[in-house]
Amino acid sequence: MSISLQKGQKVSLSKDNAGLGKVIIGLGWDEVQQKRGLFAPKPAAIDCDASAILLQNGHVMDKADIVFFGNLQHYTGTVQHMGDNLTGAGDGDDEQIRIDLTKVPANLN
């Protein structure tokens, strides 16, 4: 099952959601094409970064609980960042984070 969210939309990823075991969160972006003139600035690469933060009692307890381009995998192995895309070039997801909700320790949310 795939869900495509737009700005402001939400989906519940709680551990209580029966049948939801593994999720992939994808982030895709493309530069808005602008008219080019003689003195227009050259297009610049756009770098968006996907990240996941695992909380304990609503708080970040350790920097190792933040999964992003500089920390590609949580130490529990339950959250994995699939790599950094610096430009947004190409079709589909430019960055992905995979989460195995069935293996996230009970003290993390």
PDB file of C-alpha atoms in Angstrom, residues 8-105:
ATOM      1  CA  GLY A   8      -0.451  19.474   5.878  1.00  0.00           C
ATOM      2  CA  GLN A   9      -1.677  15.876   5.523  1.00  0.00           C
ATOM      3  CA  LYS A  10      -0.996  13.282   8.232  1.00  0.00           C
ATOM      4  CA  VAL A  11      -0.922   9.511   8.615  1.00  0.00           C
ATOM      5  CA  SER A  12      -0.664   7.575  11.898  1.00  0.00           C
ATOM      6  CA  LEU A  13       2.475   5.461  12.234  1.00  0.00           C
ATOM      7  CA  SER A  14       1.816   4.463  15.847  1.00  0.00           C
ATOM      8  CA  LYS A  15       2.752   1.026  17.111  1.00  0.00           C
ATOM      9  CA  ASP A  16      -0.964   0.479  17.827  1.00  0.00           C
ATOM     10  CA  ASN A  17      -1.859   0.541  14.097  1.00  0.00           C
ATOM     11  CA  ALA A  18      -2.608  -3.157  13.482  1.00  0.00           C
ATOM     12  CA  GLY A  19      -0.974  -4.665  10.411  1.00  0.00           C
ATOM     13  CA  LEU A  20       1.520  -1.848   9.931  1.00  0.00           C
ATOM     14  CA  GLY A  21       4.980  -3.407  10.175  1.00  0.00           C
ATOM     15  CA  LYS A  22       7.438  -1.841   7.768  1.00  0.00           C
ATOM     16  CA  VAL A  23       7.290   1.627   6.255  1.00  0.00           C
ATOM     17  CA  ILE A  24       9.356   3.553   3.752  1.00  0.00           C
ATOM     18  CA  ILE A  25       9.261   7.328   3.979  1.00  0.00           C
ATOM     19  CA  GLY A  26      10.287   8.917   0.711  1.00  0.00           C
ATOM     20  CA  LEU A  27      11.177  12.528   0.020  1.00  0.00           C
ATOM     21  CA  GLY A  28      11.230  13.775  -3.554  1.00  0.00           C
ATOM     22  CA  TRP A  29      11.852  17.256  -4.883  1.00  0.00           C
ATOM     23  CA  ASP A  30      12.567  19.084  -8.107  1.00  0.00           C
ATOM     24  CA  GLU A  31      13.563  22.655  -8.807  1.00  0.00           C
ATOM     25  CA  VAL A  32      10.806  24.900 -10.157  1.00  0.00           C
ATOM     26  CA  GLN A  33      11.841  25.849 -13.675  1.00  0.00           C
ATOM     27  CA  GLN A  34      12.133  29.603 -14.123  1.00  0.00           C
ATOM     28  CA  LYS A  35      12.435  31.691 -17.246  1.00  0.00           C
ATOM     29  CA  ARG A  36      16.029  32.351 -18.091  1.00  0.00           C
ATOM     30  CA  GLY A  37      17.269  35.701 -19.261  1.00  0.00           C
ATOM     31  CA  LEU A  38      20.657  37.105 -20.057  1.00  0.00           C
ATOM     32  CA  PHE A  39      21.196  38.345 -16.491  1.00  0.00           C
ATOM     33  CA  ALA A  40      19.238  35.645 -14.634  1.00  0.00           C
ATOM     34  CA  PRO A  41      21.168  33.678 -12.023  1.00  0.00           C
ATOM     35  CA  LYS A  42      22.218  30.177 -12.974  1.00  0.00           C
ATOM     36  CA  PRO A  43      20.070  27.398 -11.473  1.00  0.00           C
ATOM     37  CA  ALA A  44      21.454  26.047  -8.210  1.00  0.00           C
ATOM     38  CA  ALA A  45      21.124  22.510  -6.882  1.00  0.00           C
ATOM     39  CA  ILE A  46      18.538  22.120  -4.125  1.00  0.00           C
ATOM     40  CA  ASP A  47      19.441  19.839  -1.229  1.00  0.00           C
ATOM     41  CA  CYS A  48      16.608  18.670   1.038  1.00  0.00           C
ATOM     42  CA  ASP A  49      17.446  16.216   3.802  1.00  0.00           C
ATOM     43  CA  ALA A  50      15.241  13.450   5.213  1.00  0.00           C
ATOM     44  CA  SER A  51      15.702  12.559   8.871  1.00  0.00           C
ATOM     45  CA  ALA A  52      14.056  10.471  11.585  1.00  0.00           C
ATOM     46  CA  ILE A  53      14.191  11.176  15.314  1.00  0.00           C
ATOM     47  CA  LEU A  54      13.507   8.424  17.848  1.00  0.00           C
ATOM     48  CA  LEU A  55      12.210   9.761  21.145  1.00  0.00           C
ATOM     49  CA  GLN A  56      12.074   8.432  24.688  1.00  0.00           C
ATOM     50  CA  ASN A  57       9.224   9.950  26.718  1.00  0.00           C
ATOM     51  CA  GLY A  58       8.967  12.722  24.134  1.00  0.00           C
ATOM     52  CA  HIS A  59      12.652  13.693  24.313  1.00  0.00           C
ATOM     53  CA  VAL A  60      15.814  13.037  22.297  1.00  0.00           C
ATOM     54  CA  MET A  61      18.049  11.182  24.738  1.00  0.00           C
ATOM     55  CA  ASP A  62      21.137  10.755  22.545  1.00  0.00           C
ATOM     56  CA  LYS A  63      22.386  12.110  19.212  1.00  0.00           C
ATOM     57  CA  ALA A  64      22.551   8.464  18.047  1.00  0.00           C
ATOM     58  CA  ASP A  65      18.723   8.538  18.089  1.00  0.00           C
ATOM     59  CA  ILE A  66      18.745  10.893  15.080  1.00  0.00           C
ATOM     60  CA  VAL A  67      18.995   9.106  11.712  1.00  0.00           C
ATOM     61  CA  PHE A  68      20.068  11.314   8.784  1.00  0.00           C
ATOM     62  CA  PHE A  69      22.743  11.589   6.072  1.00  0.00           C
ATOM     63  CA  GLY A  70      25.466  11.735   8.758  1.00  0.00           C
ATOM     64  CA  ASN A  71      24.123   8.749  10.750  1.00  0.00           C
ATOM     65  CA  LEU A  72      22.586   6.338   8.231  1.00  0.00           C
ATOM     66  CA  GLN A  73      21.380   3.663  10.668  1.00  0.00           C
ATOM     67  CA  HIS A  74      19.984   3.649  14.196  1.00  0.00           C
ATOM     68  CA  TYR A  75      22.034   1.438  16.523  1.00  0.00           C
ATOM     69  CA  THR A  76      19.020  -0.891  16.952  1.00  0.00           C
ATOM     70  CA  GLY A  77      18.925  -1.512  13.191  1.00  0.00           C
ATOM     71  CA  THR A  78      15.239  -0.577  13.036  1.00  0.00           C
ATOM     72  CA  VAL A  79      15.652   2.726  11.155  1.00  0.00           C
ATOM     73  CA  GLN A  80      17.845   3.085   8.074  1.00  0.00           C
ATOM     74  CA  HIS A  81      18.506   6.138   5.900  1.00  0.00           C
ATOM     75  CA  MET A  82      19.187   5.006   2.322  1.00  0.00           C
ATOM     76  CA  GLY A  83      21.652   7.782   1.457  1.00  0.00           C
ATOM     77  CA  ASP A  84      21.957  11.484   0.695  1.00  0.00           C
ATOM     78  CA  ASN A  85      20.877  13.045  -2.602  1.00  0.00           C
ATOM     79  CA  LEU A  86      22.456  16.480  -2.998  1.00  0.00           C
ATOM     80  CA  THR A  87      20.505  17.733  -6.030  1.00  0.00           C
ATOM     81  CA  GLY A  88      17.032  16.187  -6.256  1.00  0.00           C
ATOM     82  CA  ALA A  89      17.825  15.053  -9.796  1.00  0.00           C
ATOM     83  CA  GLY A  90      15.881  12.125 -11.197  1.00  0.00           C
ATOM     84  CA  ASP A  91      12.367  10.772 -10.849  1.00  0.00           C
ATOM     85  CA  GLY A  92      10.684   9.360  -7.760  1.00  0.00           C
ATOM     86  CA  ASP A  93      12.023   9.518  -4.219  1.00  0.00           C
ATOM     87  CA  ASP A  94      15.292  11.365  -3.865  1.00  0.00           C
ATOM     88  CA  GLU A  95      15.854  10.166  -0.282  1.00  0.00           C
ATOM     89  CA  GLN A  96      14.259   7.314   1.661  1.00  0.00           C
ATOM     90  CA  ILE A  97      14.116   6.187   5.269  1.00  0.00           C
ATOM     91  CA  ARG A  98      13.068   2.603   6.015  1.00  0.00           C
ATOM     92  CA  ILE A  99      11.569   1.705   9.394  1.00  0.00           C
ATOM     93  CA  ASP A 100      10.691  -1.724  10.784  1.00  0.00           C
ATOM     94  CA  LEU A 101       8.044  -0.768  13.342  1.00  0.00           C
ATOM     95  CA  THR A 102       7.844  -4.333  14.653  1.00  0.00           C
ATOM     96  CA  LYS A 103      11.429  -4.137  15.928  1.00  0.00           C
ATOM     97  CA  VAL A 104      11.489  -0.629  17.414  1.00  0.00           C
ATOM     98  CA  PRO A 105      12.230  -1.063  21.144  1.00  0.00           C
TER      99      PRO A 105
END
